[in-house]
Amino acid sequence: MTQEKIWTAALVVIGDEILSGRTQDKNVAQIAAWLNVQGIRLAEVRVVADDQEAIIEAVNILRARNDYLFTTGGIGPTHDDITVDAIAAALGVGVVHHPDAVAILTRYYETRGGVTEARLRMARVPDGADLIPNKMSGAPGIRLGNIFVMAGVPHITAGMLDALTGTLQGGKPVVSITLGAWVAESEVSDLLRSTEKAHDGCAIGSYPFFREGRVGANFVTRSTDADAAQACSTAIATGLAALGYESTPGGI
Amino acid sequence: MTQEKIWTAALVVIGDEILSGRTQDKNVAQIAAWLNVQGIRLAEVRVVADDQEAIIEAVNILRARNDYLFTTGGIGPTHDDITVDAIAAALGVGVVHHPDAVAILTRYYETRGGVTEARLRMARVPDGADLIPNKMSGAPGIRLGNIFVMAGVPHITAGMLDALTGTLQGGKPVVSITLGAWVAESEVSDLLRSTEKAHDGCAIGSYPFFREGRVGANFVTRSTDADAAQACSTAIATGLAALGYESTPGGI
């Protein structure tokens, strides 16, 4: 097997509301799943406070060692929305009002009370940035180099991801095949270990659960090689059967 | 106001299943909320892959700059459970079977098929560690220095947190007071900014939403000084009323 480049992304989730436990993050899972389809692996995530130094540190380390860096949160019109300024500071560029964003917001607020200085805060971008369209609420996302600045509200970020679909270079998407079984994972740990070892380029994850009064687990095989993933998952099923356990394709 | 020490914690979420988007993390919110009650602020979170180098990097940086470090995930019996080895490597200590954990697991599995070598993997700890009781599934959590190693399955981690309640030194808990209003946050950004500035030691977060066809926002005042938080939140309500907006205590 030739070694193919693995494209990676990192995500910085910006927001006191996540760190205080007030808000349940949904952007990690949503962005991870979207990246998989683009053939890009989410390699690491950091959740940082609404604090300029914390954002700068995370952005500068992660953009350097990943192909792409996404951020979520902190791009609204209020005083706690400091993402744009922090990213501009991280890149050492100024902040400007993007003319297209000004036009979009002016049009959007025409029938919604008119554009104001506060609302025009959402047109501010690091100098040199492009916009990511947002059909949901007017305020656009921001793209600059390998950095993608998205909203904190999950359905708005979903719209921005939609606008980006197919535009980012990636590798082969990761194929995941899930098998479920009513078995304690500790019963089959040797099987999983040896099966993973025997199938190059495949990773097996074991995810236990406790339901209907019984223990079980889902075994997820991941690989960029669909045939290899299928062979590995079949080997798990065969091994489970040999130990007397039925398995359910797709998971339990 | 005298400057009080702010106690902080960091969390490292360990797991390919979070980074692949397969599993929705629930431990960040749960641990954050629990820490608040202990008077400890969750300062930063990292989600890393099941990869020893990634875990070591995150653990060593975060344990050094926070009072406490929590990890979740990767302490089960299978090949992808590498948290104990990674933390031992981060600390430069060996891995041993903790005799109490061996006893707990032996007793737990007595009526569940008997203890096996695979199951005894869950008794492995970095040398010098203490156990955190786990009533849910036998396998204990681990405490070593300022590091707390918890399960990935949220209800098991909940049990471990319960066992730790009241045992960690912290400061004053953060008080949060929420006000909701049917107003676009961009209408009141000046009010929020000036109110926060006028109330020392208070932080105001603005969290917009779109519901029932209307926009609104919740304004959350946070402070370790309950009186200050109340005064600040009251000032927001007064300011909203002056602009013609009713507000709802507790949020919308």
PDB file of N, CA and C in Angstrom, chain B residues 83 144 205 236:
ATOM      1  N   THR B  83      -4.968   5.227  27.808  1.00  0.00           N
ATOM      2  CA  THR B  83      -4.826   6.403  28.670  1.00  0.00           C
ATOM      3  C   THR B  83      -3.841   6.170  29.815  1.00  0.00           C
ATOM      4  N   LEU B 144      -3.794  10.765  40.558  1.00  0.00           N
ATOM      5  CA  LEU B 144      -2.355  10.811  40.822  1.00  0.00           C
ATOM      6  C   LEU B 144      -1.933  12.278  40.789  1.00  0.00           C
ATOM      7  N   GLY B 205     -22.365  37.166  29.259  1.00  0.00           N
ATOM      8  CA  GLY B 205     -22.385  36.442  27.996  1.00  0.00           C
ATOM      9  C   GLY B 205     -23.723  36.647  27.316  1.00  0.00           C
ATOM     10  N   ILE B 236     -28.990  45.099  33.739  1.00  0.00           N
ATOM     11  CA  ILE B 236     -29.353  44.705  32.363  1.00  0.00           C
ATOM     12  C   ILE B 236     -30.866  44.798  32.191  1.00  0.00           C
TER      13      ILE B 236
END
